[in-house]
XYZ file of C-alpha atoms in Angstrom:
782
model
C 12.505 -4.593 -52.801
C 13.817 -8.022 -51.826
C 13.035 -7.430 -48.132
C 9.531 -6.195 -48.962
C 8.904 -9.198 -51.215
C 10.065 -11.601 -48.482
C 7.678 -10.033 -45.986
C 4.775 -10.027 -48.465
C 5.210 -13.712 -49.353
C 5.213 -14.615 -45.672
C 1.973 -12.678 -45.132
C 0.355 -14.510 -48.075
C 1.124 -17.843 -46.445
C 0.299 -17.005 -42.836
C -3.058 -15.350 -43.640
C -4.188 -18.176 -45.987
C -4.652 -15.711 -48.834
C -3.605 -18.297 -51.427
C -3.868 -22.066 -51.459
C -1.001 -24.182 -50.194
C -0.586 -25.762 -53.637
C -0.269 -22.345 -55.240
C 2.234 -21.294 -52.625
C 4.258 -24.472 -53.112
C 4.509 -24.285 -56.878
C 5.052 -20.549 -57.245
C 6.062 -18.693 -54.101
C 8.177 -21.387 -52.368
C 10.403 -21.735 -55.420
C 11.167 -18.015 -55.325
C 12.021 -18.248 -51.629
C 14.418 -21.192 -52.142
C 16.034 -19.487 -55.091
C 16.818 -16.331 -53.133
C 18.475 -18.202 -50.259
C 21.711 -18.006 -52.293
C 21.527 -14.258 -52.819
C 24.932 -12.635 -52.747
C 23.789 -10.011 -50.235
C 23.844 -11.538 -46.761
C 21.043 -9.279 -45.464
C 18.730 -10.284 -48.317
C 19.516 -13.997 -48.013
C 18.866 -13.897 -44.255
C 15.493 -12.202 -44.865
C 14.456 -14.972 -47.300
C 15.724 -17.566 -44.819
C 13.474 -16.157 -42.088
C 10.573 -16.322 -44.552
C 11.317 -19.981 -45.246
C 11.652 -20.880 -41.555
C 8.294 -19.263 -40.837
C 6.715 -21.017 -43.820
C 7.822 -24.466 -42.587
C 5.265 -24.271 -39.765
C 2.423 -23.981 -42.303
C 3.658 -26.336 -45.023
C 2.651 -30.004 -45.118
C 5.236 -32.705 -44.355
C 5.377 -34.069 -47.857
C 6.091 -30.652 -49.315
C 8.875 -30.119 -46.771
C 10.416 -33.525 -47.591
C 10.376 -32.982 -51.349
C 11.023 -29.271 -51.717
C 13.269 -28.491 -48.723
C 15.029 -31.618 -47.405
C 16.046 -33.017 -50.806
C 18.188 -30.029 -51.841
C 19.372 -29.641 -48.208
C 21.680 -32.677 -48.482
C 23.759 -31.056 -51.188
C 23.742 -27.625 -49.539
C 25.217 -29.039 -46.305
C 28.374 -30.290 -48.003
C 31.745 -28.674 -47.386
C 31.885 -27.658 -51.019
C 29.030 -25.211 -50.474
C 29.487 -21.669 -49.248
C 29.634 -20.782 -45.581
C 26.324 -18.956 -45.904
C 24.633 -22.048 -47.403
C 25.955 -24.317 -44.635
C 24.773 -21.929 -41.928
C 21.330 -21.849 -43.544
C 21.319 -25.667 -43.626
C 21.977 -25.778 -39.876
C 18.998 -23.593 -39.131
C 16.712 -25.472 -41.523
C 17.671 -28.800 -39.931
C 16.817 -27.482 -36.484
C 13.441 -26.229 -37.725
C 12.277 -29.330 -39.587
C 13.377 -31.751 -36.810
C 10.198 -31.025 -34.860
C 7.962 -31.684 -37.904
C 8.836 -35.364 -38.336
C 8.721 -38.499 -36.232
C 11.742 -39.742 -34.318
C 12.745 -42.562 -36.744
C 12.749 -40.199 -39.715
C 14.838 -37.632 -37.826
C 17.329 -40.310 -36.756
C 17.576 -41.813 -40.233
C 17.494 -38.771 -42.513
C 18.636 -35.787 -40.428
C 21.104 -37.104 -37.856
C 23.921 -37.879 -40.394
C 23.733 -34.312 -41.677
C 23.798 -33.017 -38.115
C 26.962 -34.969 -37.270
C 28.630 -33.780 -40.452
C 27.908 -30.133 -39.673
C 29.095 -30.560 -36.063
C 32.493 -31.574 -37.502
C 32.646 -28.684 -39.964
C 35.963 -26.939 -40.397
C 34.471 -23.495 -39.733
C 33.760 -22.663 -36.086
C 30.736 -20.559 -37.111
C 29.090 -23.657 -38.587
C 29.959 -25.809 -35.562
C 28.590 -23.155 -33.216
C 25.371 -22.723 -35.251
C 24.758 -26.474 -35.448
C 25.499 -26.848 -31.730
C 22.725 -24.414 -30.901
C 20.295 -26.472 -33.027
C 21.088 -29.675 -31.131
C 18.360 -28.806 -28.620
C 15.699 -29.082 -31.341
C 17.320 -32.256 -32.709
C 17.285 -33.845 -29.240
C 13.628 -33.010 -28.730
C 12.905 -34.400 -32.200
C 14.492 -37.804 -31.638
C 13.231 -38.147 -28.052
C 14.709 -39.117 -24.686
C 15.741 -42.605 -25.670
C 18.147 -41.572 -28.420
C 19.409 -38.301 -26.921
C 21.925 -39.991 -24.619
C 23.486 -42.034 -27.407
C 23.225 -39.579 -30.301
C 23.341 -36.029 -28.946
C 25.253 -36.145 -25.653
C 28.567 -37.324 -27.201
C 28.412 -34.490 -29.722
C 27.786 -31.968 -26.917
C 30.711 -33.277 -24.853
C 33.029 -32.988 -27.830
C 31.815 -29.511 -28.725
C 32.221 -28.388 -25.095
C 35.949 -29.100 -25.460
C 36.248 -27.283 -28.771
C 39.105 -24.879 -29.300
C 36.730 -22.063 -30.254
C 35.248 -20.127 -27.330
C 31.965 -19.456 -29.156
C 31.568 -23.197 -29.794
C 32.203 -24.005 -26.146
C 29.726 -21.341 -25.120
C 27.086 -22.734 -27.505
C 27.657 -26.207 -26.102
C 27.365 -24.907 -22.543
C 24.058 -23.136 -23.308
C 22.665 -26.231 -25.049
C 23.623 -28.490 -22.136
C 21.816 -26.181 -19.712
C 18.690 -26.150 -21.902
C 18.692 -29.971 -22.134
C 19.355 -30.766 -18.464
C 15.850 -32.153 -17.918
C 16.434 -34.691 -20.716
C 19.453 -36.243 -18.989
C 19.039 -38.774 -16.189
C 20.676 -38.494 -12.785
C 23.557 -40.769 -13.702
C 24.479 -38.664 -16.732
C 24.302 -35.489 -14.692
C 26.595 -36.855 -12.014
C 29.186 -38.642 -14.179
C 29.220 -36.521 -17.351
C 27.590 -33.134 -16.964
C 28.949 -32.044 -13.588
C 32.662 -32.657 -14.368
C 32.197 -31.038 -17.759
C 30.519 -27.943 -16.341
C 33.008 -27.660 -13.487
C 35.951 -27.760 -15.895
C 34.236 -25.225 -18.112
C 33.651 -22.836 -15.187
C 37.242 -23.052 -13.961
C 38.646 -22.489 -17.437
C 36.392 -19.500 -18.050
C 37.206 -17.929 -14.687
C 40.932 -18.020 -15.393
C 41.218 -17.101 -19.051
C 37.995 -16.461 -20.959
C 36.143 -13.366 -19.751
C 33.833 -13.229 -22.802
C 32.464 -16.712 -22.092
C 32.313 -15.868 -18.382
C 29.597 -13.282 -19.041
C 27.344 -15.897 -20.656
C 28.185 -18.396 -17.913
C 27.154 -15.924 -15.221
C 23.892 -15.234 -17.043
C 22.975 -18.956 -17.192
C 24.346 -19.808 -13.753
C 21.033 -19.802 -11.882
C 19.408 -22.107 -14.413
C 22.451 -24.393 -14.321
C 22.404 -24.727 -10.526
C 18.692 -25.496 -10.403
C 18.947 -28.029 -13.200
C 21.719 -29.947 -11.442
C 20.723 -29.377 -7.804
C 18.779 -32.650 -7.530
C 21.927 -34.640 -8.401
C 24.406 -32.648 -6.307
C 26.195 -33.996 -3.309
C 26.787 -31.676 -0.372
C 30.312 -31.014 -1.562
C 29.243 -30.248 -5.134
C 26.487 -27.978 -3.850
C 29.004 -26.044 -1.785
C 31.432 -25.757 -4.730
C 28.832 -24.146 -7.005
C 27.754 -21.768 -4.254
C 31.324 -20.663 -3.576
C 31.985 -20.193 -7.281
C 28.931 -17.914 -7.476
C 30.280 -15.830 -4.600
C 33.546 -15.400 -6.507
C 31.683 -14.220 -9.576
C 29.753 -11.653 -7.513
C 32.963 -9.873 -6.421
C 34.856 -10.302 -9.664
C 36.750 -7.104 -10.362
C 36.245 -5.733 -6.830
C 39.251 -7.358 -5.139
C 41.247 -4.146 -5.190
C 38.420 -2.455 -3.268
C 38.220 -5.288 -0.747
C 41.926 -5.120 0.033
C 43.123 -8.310 -1.681
C 45.200 -6.554 -4.330
C 45.340 -2.858 -3.654
C 47.618 -1.940 -6.562
C 45.704 -3.825 -9.227
C 44.030 -1.618 -11.829
C 41.987 -3.307 -14.548
C 41.806 -2.031 -18.124
C 38.595 -0.263 -18.997
C 37.408 -3.017 -21.352
C 38.094 -5.736 -18.798
C 36.424 -3.727 -16.053
C 33.260 -3.413 -18.166
C 33.264 -7.196 -18.709
C 33.592 -7.784 -14.983
C 30.745 -5.341 -14.340
C 28.606 -7.333 -16.803
C 29.421 -10.544 -14.903
C 28.378 -8.968 -11.587
C 25.190 -7.636 -13.184
C 24.336 -11.142 -14.400
C 25.021 -12.428 -10.895
C 22.603 -9.837 -9.534
C 20.044 -11.030 -12.085
C 20.456 -14.625 -10.836
C 20.473 -13.771 -7.119
C 16.816 -14.799 -6.428
C 17.533 -18.186 -8.041
C 20.642 -18.598 -5.891
C 18.656 -17.782 -2.730
C 16.397 -20.686 -3.615
C 19.428 -22.858 -4.417
C 21.131 -22.106 -1.086
C 17.856 -22.422 0.935
C 16.274 -19.196 2.280
C 16.760 -20.441 5.848
C 20.536 -20.248 5.355
C 20.454 -16.828 3.730
C 22.068 -14.954 6.602
C 25.115 -17.236 6.831
C 25.555 -18.120 3.160
C 24.459 -15.218 0.983
C 23.881 -12.072 3.028
C 27.476 -10.716 2.621
C 27.200 -11.260 -1.142
C 23.770 -9.626 -1.196
C 25.051 -6.587 0.676
C 28.054 -6.333 -1.666
C 25.825 -6.331 -4.746
C 23.526 -3.672 -3.246
C 26.580 -1.459 -2.564
C 28.311 -2.229 -5.886
C 30.059 0.772 -7.481
C 28.375 0.058 -10.834
C 24.914 1.568 -11.268
C 23.802 -1.290 -13.536
C 24.498 -3.855 -10.808
C 22.544 -1.936 -8.170
C 19.710 -1.339 -10.633
C 19.479 -5.077 -11.368
C 19.356 -5.813 -7.644
C 16.540 -3.277 -7.282
C 14.604 -4.909 -10.130
C 14.678 -8.313 -8.411
C 14.354 -7.105 -4.821
C 10.678 -8.099 -4.567
C 11.560 -11.694 -5.525
C 14.119 -11.891 -2.724
C 11.586 -10.494 -0.260
C 9.099 -13.198 -1.290
C 11.642 -15.978 -0.844
C 12.819 -14.841 2.595
C 9.304 -14.784 4.058
C 9.520 -14.424 7.860
C 13.261 -13.650 7.616
C 12.632 -10.534 5.552
C 14.018 -8.327 8.340
C 17.511 -9.430 7.292
C 17.391 -7.118 4.260
C 15.634 -4.062 5.714
C 18.923 -2.167 5.731
C 19.528 -2.821 2.019
C 16.002 -1.722 1.155
C 16.692 1.635 2.766
C 20.078 1.806 0.998
C 18.489 1.304 -2.428
C 15.790 3.882 -1.673
C 18.515 6.386 -0.785
C 20.730 5.523 -3.765
C 22.389 8.430 -5.518
C 21.279 7.223 -8.939
C 17.710 7.830 -9.997
C 17.902 4.739 -12.235
C 18.147 2.515 -9.155
C 15.118 4.188 -7.604
C 13.210 3.868 -10.886
C 13.961 0.133 -10.992
C 12.767 -0.272 -7.417
C 9.470 1.469 -8.218
C 8.232 -1.291 -10.534
C 7.270 -3.517 -7.586
C 7.584 -1.040 -4.715
C 4.081 -1.657 -3.365
C 4.610 -5.419 -3.200
C 8.075 -4.975 -1.726
C 6.948 -2.621 1.038
C 3.935 -4.728 1.997
C 6.022 -7.899 2.241
C 8.929 -6.151 3.964
C 6.674 -4.907 6.771
C 4.856 -8.210 7.336
C 5.849 -11.417 9.068
C 4.675 -13.677 6.299
C 0.964 -13.920 7.110
C 0.082 -12.287 3.814
C -0.390 -8.697 2.616
C -2.891 -6.440 4.287
C -3.360 -4.491 7.517
C -3.564 -7.645 9.642
C 0.048 -8.599 8.922
C 1.517 -5.113 9.443
C 3.720 -5.992 12.392
C 7.307 -5.202 11.484
C 8.717 -1.681 11.597
C 11.521 -1.054 9.120
C 14.084 1.293 10.674
C 14.574 4.532 8.748
C 11.987 3.516 6.135
C 9.848 6.640 6.403
C 12.815 9.082 6.127
C 14.140 7.053 3.180
C 10.795 7.249 1.371
C 10.571 10.988 2.011
C 14.143 11.520 0.789
C 13.456 9.476 -2.354
C 10.492 11.694 -3.195
C 12.561 14.848 -2.664
C 15.300 13.499 -4.913
C 12.821 12.629 -7.667
C 11.199 16.055 -7.335
C 14.519 17.862 -7.748
C 15.417 15.917 -10.904
C 14.205 16.721 -14.390
C 12.740 13.223 -14.860
C 9.161 14.028 -13.945
C 7.896 10.598 -15.064
C 9.924 8.970 -12.295
C 8.410 11.443 -9.842
C 4.931 10.621 -11.134
C 5.495 6.868 -10.754
C 6.875 7.373 -7.271
C 3.792 9.293 -6.154
C 1.602 6.615 -7.701
C 3.383 3.904 -5.661
C 3.097 5.972 -2.473
C -0.652 5.356 -2.546
C 0.109 2.043 -0.801
C 1.614 3.742 2.273
C -1.579 3.465 4.396
C -1.026 -0.307 4.343
C 2.637 0.024 5.275
C 3.140 2.848 7.779
C 0.945 4.363 10.474
C -1.574 7.145 9.888
C 0.374 9.544 12.109
C 3.553 9.044 10.080
C 1.657 9.705 6.865
C -0.024 12.740 8.389
C 3.155 14.363 9.682
C 5.699 13.241 7.027
C 3.861 12.968 3.682
C 0.580 14.827 3.774
C 1.967 18.337 3.780
C 4.337 17.332 0.992
C 1.392 16.176 -1.159
C -0.306 19.537 -0.629
C 2.891 21.321 -1.636
C 3.174 19.286 -4.852
C -0.464 19.890 -5.797
C -0.187 23.637 -5.251
C 3.366 24.437 -6.413
C 4.606 21.794 -8.889
C 4.779 22.829 -12.534
C 4.063 19.421 -14.119
C 0.368 18.622 -14.495
C 0.633 14.769 -14.416
C 2.680 15.013 -11.219
C 0.101 17.308 -9.636
C -2.762 14.985 -10.516
C -0.909 11.948 -9.171
C -0.189 13.818 -5.953
C -3.903 14.657 -5.695
C -4.766 10.974 -6.134
C -2.260 9.942 -3.451
C -3.690 12.626 -1.170
C -7.170 11.166 -1.645
C -5.824 7.694 -0.838
C -4.319 9.039 2.393
C -7.682 10.565 3.256
C -9.580 7.425 2.273
C -7.741 5.143 4.692
C -7.109 7.557 7.566
C -8.779 6.258 10.738
C -8.675 9.431 12.826
C -11.680 11.704 12.551
C -9.791 14.829 13.596
C -7.120 14.318 10.959
C -9.694 13.627 8.240
C -11.574 16.802 9.052
C -8.346 18.798 9.007
C -7.320 17.322 5.640
C -10.697 18.131 4.087
C -10.617 21.624 5.539
C -7.175 22.201 4.106
C -8.267 20.923 0.687
C -11.179 23.345 0.652
C -9.083 26.236 1.904
C -6.008 25.813 -0.304
C -7.624 24.386 -3.452
C -11.354 25.120 -3.671
C -10.903 28.629 -2.248
C -7.327 29.132 -3.441
C -6.213 32.462 -4.789
C -4.740 30.919 -7.943
C -7.152 29.611 -10.568
C -4.630 26.794 -11.122
C -5.312 25.536 -7.596
C -9.055 25.726 -8.179
C -8.647 23.647 -11.312
C -6.708 21.098 -9.237
C -9.649 20.975 -6.841
C -11.877 19.887 -9.710
C -9.269 17.244 -10.634
C -9.331 16.087 -7.033
C -13.137 15.889 -7.171
C -12.899 13.564 -10.173
C -10.557 11.304 -8.201
C -12.736 11.499 -5.082
C -15.769 10.347 -7.088
C -13.828 7.185 -7.954
C -12.512 6.464 -4.456
C -15.294 7.563 -2.107
C -18.972 6.732 -1.867
C -21.581 9.103 -3.227
C -22.739 10.101 0.244
C -19.209 10.960 1.377
C -18.491 12.974 -1.773
C -21.733 14.926 -1.574
C -21.170 15.686 2.088
C -17.618 17.021 1.788
C -16.836 18.015 -1.829
C -19.905 18.634 -3.980
C -21.166 21.969 -2.674
C -17.725 23.589 -2.917
C -17.412 22.331 -6.489
C -20.762 23.823 -7.452
C -19.786 27.153 -5.926
C -17.074 27.447 -8.583
C -19.830 28.412 -11.020
C -19.157 31.954 -9.819
C -15.406 31.705 -10.477
C -14.034 34.770 -12.290
C -11.788 32.647 -14.552
C -13.482 31.074 -17.574
C -11.180 28.004 -17.553
C -12.541 26.963 -14.162
C -16.156 27.377 -15.265
C -15.373 25.527 -18.484
C -13.991 22.514 -16.598
C -16.932 22.599 -14.176
C -19.346 22.421 -17.123
C -17.636 19.262 -18.361
C -17.937 17.733 -14.883
C -21.626 18.493 -14.315
C -22.916 15.112 -15.617
C -20.525 13.235 -13.317
C -21.478 15.471 -10.403
C -25.120 14.766 -11.150
C -24.484 11.015 -11.000
C -23.353 11.317 -7.352
C -26.687 12.796 -6.231
C -29.110 10.247 -4.800
C -32.792 11.016 -4.831
C -34.918 11.778 -2.872
C -32.362 12.137 -0.044
C -30.233 14.700 -1.933
C -33.034 16.693 -3.503
C -31.612 19.978 -2.223
C -28.294 19.209 -3.934
C -30.076 18.538 -7.204
C -31.842 21.872 -6.915
C -28.518 23.593 -6.317
C -26.975 21.902 -9.354
C -29.935 22.951 -11.523
C -29.570 26.473 -10.201
C -25.921 26.460 -11.303
C -26.921 25.327 -14.787
C -29.536 28.065 -15.054
C -27.026 30.639 -13.893
C -24.553 29.514 -16.557
C -27.211 29.634 -19.259
C -28.395 33.105 -18.273
C -25.227 34.958 -17.278
C -22.317 33.254 -19.031
C -20.508 35.417 -21.577
C -17.571 33.228 -22.624
C -18.484 31.512 -25.888
C -16.629 28.266 -25.128
C -18.326 27.922 -21.752
C -21.724 28.679 -23.306
C -21.261 26.007 -25.981
C -20.124 23.480 -23.367
C -22.989 24.161 -20.975
C -25.522 23.697 -23.785
C -24.070 20.264 -24.575
C -24.041 19.481 -20.883
C -27.733 20.299 -20.534
C -28.560 17.776 -23.250
C -26.433 15.135 -21.504
C -28.127 15.835 -18.182
C -31.539 15.392 -19.773
C -30.569 12.026 -21.270
C -28.758 10.617 -18.223
C -31.653 8.718 -16.632
C -33.009 7.576 -19.987
C -30.036 6.325 -21.972
C -28.116 4.501 -19.228
C -28.868 0.740 -19.118
C -30.297 -0.666 -15.919
C -27.552 -3.253 -15.360
C -24.826 -0.604 -15.491
C -26.669 1.580 -13.025
C -27.214 -1.440 -10.778
C -23.506 -2.356 -10.871
C -22.571 1.210 -10.013
C -25.008 1.209 -7.091
C -23.568 -2.045 -5.758
C -20.062 -0.627 -5.982
C -21.170 2.498 -4.144
C -22.737 0.393 -1.400
C -19.473 -1.479 -1.030
C -17.542 1.791 -0.675
C -20.021 3.061 1.884
C -19.684 -0.142 3.917
C -15.901 0.210 3.884
C -16.156 3.791 5.111
C -18.537 2.714 7.883
C -16.158 -0.082 8.816
C -13.284 2.389 9.075
C -15.339 4.521 11.458
C -16.191 1.491 13.561
C -12.540 0.465 13.667
C -11.617 3.971 14.758
C -14.152 3.851 17.608
C -12.994 0.377 18.612
C -9.346 1.450 18.680
C -10.273 4.493 20.755
C -12.217 2.354 23.240
C -9.367 -0.110 23.478
C -6.852 2.652 24.124
C -9.079 4.180 26.806
C -9.606 0.781 28.447
C -5.892 0.150 28.375
C -5.205 3.534 29.956
C -7.792 2.884 32.671
C -6.353 -0.526 33.448
C -2.857 0.932 33.669
C -4.055 3.597 36.106
C -5.856 0.951 38.188
C -2.731 -1.219 38.245
C -0.589 1.745 39.254
C -3.031 2.613 42.042
C -2.967 -0.974 43.320
C 0.800 -0.974 43.260
C 0.955 2.230 45.274
C -1.606 0.966 47.788
C 0.312 -2.273 48.251
C 3.427 -0.307 49.226
C 1.588 1.507 52.008
C 1.753 -0.272 55.424
C -1.277 -1.410 57.385
C -0.639 0.960 60.313
C -0.165 3.871 58.032
C -3.431 3.045 56.323
C -5.287 2.926 59.655
C -3.835 6.255 60.792
C -4.750 7.809 57.493
C -8.314 6.488 57.689
C -8.675 7.741 61.302
C -7.542 11.214 60.457
C -9.753 11.242 57.403
C -12.818 10.207 59.394
C -12.089 12.890 62.027
C -11.776 15.484 59.370
C -15.015 14.288 57.826
C -16.892 14.523 61.138
C -15.603 18.000 61.817
C -16.517 19.082 58.325
C -19.991 17.596 58.605
C -20.598 19.234 62.017
C -19.568 22.598 60.577
C -21.982 22.092 57.696
C -24.765 21.214 60.147
C -24.194 24.434 62.057
C -24.515 26.413 58.846
C -27.647 24.497 57.944
C -29.137 25.244 61.386
C -28.508 28.961 60.882
C -30.095 28.754 57.456
C -33.165 26.994 58.845
C -33.505 29.626 61.563
C -33.353 32.442 59.025
C -35.892 30.736 56.792
C -38.290 30.248 59.721
C -38.140 33.960 60.396
C -38.593 34.873 56.761
C -41.380 32.376 55.981
C -44.925 33.691 55.450
C -48.029 31.677 56.417
C -49.447 31.989 52.902
C -46.336 30.577 51.150
C -47.459 27.612 48.940
C -44.018 25.958 48.757
C -44.103 24.436 52.261
C -45.753 21.226 51.114
C -43.143 18.920 52.629
C -43.830 18.449 56.365
C -40.257 17.398 57.110
C -38.912 20.569 55.645
C -41.396 22.778 57.563
C -40.848 21.025 60.849
C -37.093 21.335 60.645
C -37.204 24.984 59.775
C -39.661 25.876 62.548
C -37.726 23.938 65.136
C -34.487 25.637 64.336
C -36.191 29.040 64.568
C -37.936 28.302 67.922
C -34.748 28.248 70.009
C -34.814 31.474 72.081
C -31.259 31.358 73.403
C -27.826 30.214 72.344
C -26.561 28.395 75.457
C -29.682 27.041 77.133
C -30.748 24.521 74.515
C -27.279 23.402 73.328
C -27.584 19.652 74.047
C -31.057 19.118 72.471
C -29.928 21.121 69.460
C -26.871 18.901 69.043
C -29.079 15.801 69.070
C -31.393 17.479 66.590
C -28.455 18.357 64.345
C -27.181 14.782 64.499
C -30.605 13.492 63.497
C -30.854 16.053 60.692
C -27.376 15.068 59.485
C -28.447 11.463 59.274
C -31.568 12.449 57.312
C -29.471 14.475 54.808
C -27.067 11.599 54.292
C -29.909 9.133 53.607
C -31.586 11.571 51.231
C -28.346 12.241 49.399
C -27.688 8.509 49.052
C -31.159 7.938 47.649
C -30.693 10.769 45.158
C -27.447 9.198 43.937
C -28.848 5.691 43.620
C -32.099 6.648 41.899
C -32.126 8.211 38.429
C -34.798 10.764 39.413
C -34.717 12.686 42.702
C -37.295 11.621 45.297
C -39.631 13.898 47.219
C -37.462 13.751 50.305
C -34.161 14.317 48.559
C -35.113 17.292 46.392
C -35.537 19.801 49.280
C -32.189 18.740 50.650
C -30.478 19.697 47.381
C -32.258 23.055 47.376
C -31.366 23.729 50.977
C -27.743 22.956 50.495
C -27.504 25.447 47.654
C -29.401 28.095 49.613
C -27.351 27.491 52.720
C -24.109 28.108 50.873
C -25.472 31.325 49.478
C -26.780 32.754 52.732
C -23.841 31.786 54.843
C -21.545 33.650 52.448
C -23.564 36.889 53.171
C -24.286 37.092 56.947
C -25.203 40.810 56.924
C -27.943 40.278 54.385
C -29.255 37.406 56.526
C -29.511 39.597 59.637
C -31.214 42.396 57.707
C -33.850 40.077 56.245
C -34.518 38.484 59.674
C -35.035 41.836 61.378
C -37.304 43.042 58.614
C -39.451 39.946 58.712
C -39.586 40.093 62.539
C -41.034 43.584 62.263
C -43.728 42.377 59.882
C -44.828 39.510 62.170
C -45.371 41.319 65.497
C -48.818 39.808 66.015
C -48.232 37.668 69.168
C -51.256 35.412 68.957
C -50.640 34.299 65.387
C -46.974 33.746 66.080
C -47.671 31.726 69.226
C -50.217 29.498 67.439
C -47.903 28.879 64.486
C -44.996 28.031 66.786
C -47.100 25.529 68.789
C -48.345 23.907 65.605
C -44.802 23.701 64.274
C -43.491 22.118 67.502
C -46.316 19.570 67.523
C -45.710 18.579 63.841
C -41.989 18.411 64.440
C -42.322 16.065 67.385
C -44.640 13.802 65.391
C -42.292 13.860 62.390
C -39.231 13.061 64.477
C -41.087 10.238 66.196
C -42.071 8.734 62.837
C -38.534 9.160 61.489
C -37.013 7.542 64.590
C -39.371 4.623 64.206
C -38.379 4.165 60.557
C -34.709 4.316 61.404
């Protein structure tokens, strides 16, 4: 009842339910009366109510109702509980009054309580000296508060010394450089040495405040003092581990002492980022790396977990020197304790992005460093989380792995993580883990730059999930569609995922159809009209099918609600929301287009690089070949070319002769005079040996004509009138030369048909006359 009353009175005051005057004359008197309750728990509850009420009470009320009786309550004749309450009240009201009032009215009481015979009172008042110092200001702190702190720091009670040490650290900014050098530093140094030798309980608090202490005094340190504090920190970091380091092999600490030493090392791990800043990050490798490695390999799980919690801060401070701690990052990822991995997950994305960059900032542009064994360590961490019973850790781990496209290459993700994500989605028994794996899978697909891999991923999703044998996998496909609608543009989703989702309207399991009905409004929102009109028709067909054929009552009720939502979609949605969604979709579509362009650019660059390497290799090989060897090679090549060309000309001559015998006067295809003249001339040679020299000259001329025609056909995009017959002849020549018997048979047959001597003689004379004219014109052109 007393605790409830104390809380109720505090609510009345804080919420302004009653007037301040009413509170002062009625409620405040009850609070002050119950401060002397015989039950310590009750009296402390009323004390907390009073301390909270001081913030809302006016100064005059505080002076009359609280400070006046406080003078008598602070006397040694009062109970210990009353004196402790007086210490806390003095610390609270010091900030409500001006400096002269605090110095005149409160400071004598403060000095009296600092000299109290009970160490609990001295310790409590010592902790309130911070508020007293801020109340009287900088000018009076040196003369009034600092002497009391120095005396309390040398107190016989360890709790008093500890309170003095904490208060000194909190007030360091209020002391000038001279006080820090002449008073504070010797005092703190003596305190540290005494604690290290005899007082392990105080040592734990010292180690917790050590980072703040070093930063508060660092501006006044000499080089020697700076080195002393750094070396003392290194001693604290290995406290209790000397027997493992070989300094005292036979020393075995009691269990209680070992736990205290472990607490000291954990506090040192907590302060390690501050000590990196104190020692200068540029000197990390020489000054603090051995200590850092020792803390990351500490036998106590709590120490390693604390190092994992602050690892991202160390990575930030090291900047371009982050490669110094790559090994420890892998060690913490592979730690045997899942608690260490869980602590590392809180800022894993930031840690990985900074650990793989050179300090230019997060993002793909700064991805330059490769952390050795990082990918196997990440894969092993996921396997370890999957095998444990702590599925929330596994879920968080998969959520953090969504950042991997910005950390490792697409091929490493494809070959080391992608198949694992599919396995989790299809085989894991925990639904949140499956959904997180589906989201990570979509992130891998979203930022993959290789078209072949993207198509294979989508095909596998459709095969294993959308068309999976288990209805559970088909439900996961619908979950994946919900995630894909968030990550991808509408066009991309409709192209790759929508149709397969709508086909699930025919699923034999009612749960799948039920989930599809809930998703229909969201699926409708991805359809853009009029471009996707056919998709809208297919969606409406699915709705009609569900309304007509569905037998499950839950699905029927859901589809009826869905129809009403679909009808209201374009009417109820505000324009500004639809506009914002369209702008976001345009941004996604631009990003997807940019990824495609980057993929094409990377492919072109790789091809250009490969071509340049081949060209360089060819130049290098050519440079090794001697000049004489090159000439001999060119001579032999030209000889071989001439012999080959002469052999081709002989075959062409035979072909022309056969075509002259097989040609009919009424054939309409002989429109080119060059072609007709050459064919007739080759067929007009009666013997083989008599006309050998003129035929060789003719063949040489014909060879030159073929080469010119072929060159013109290569240089011009469309074949000319002179080059087209050459291409046809070359193809026909190859065919007829391969079958000489057929050639002879056709020639003899056609000879038999053309036995009329007069017609043959006239055609031959005309052919010879045209040929001579053609050759004369060609020679003139050449």
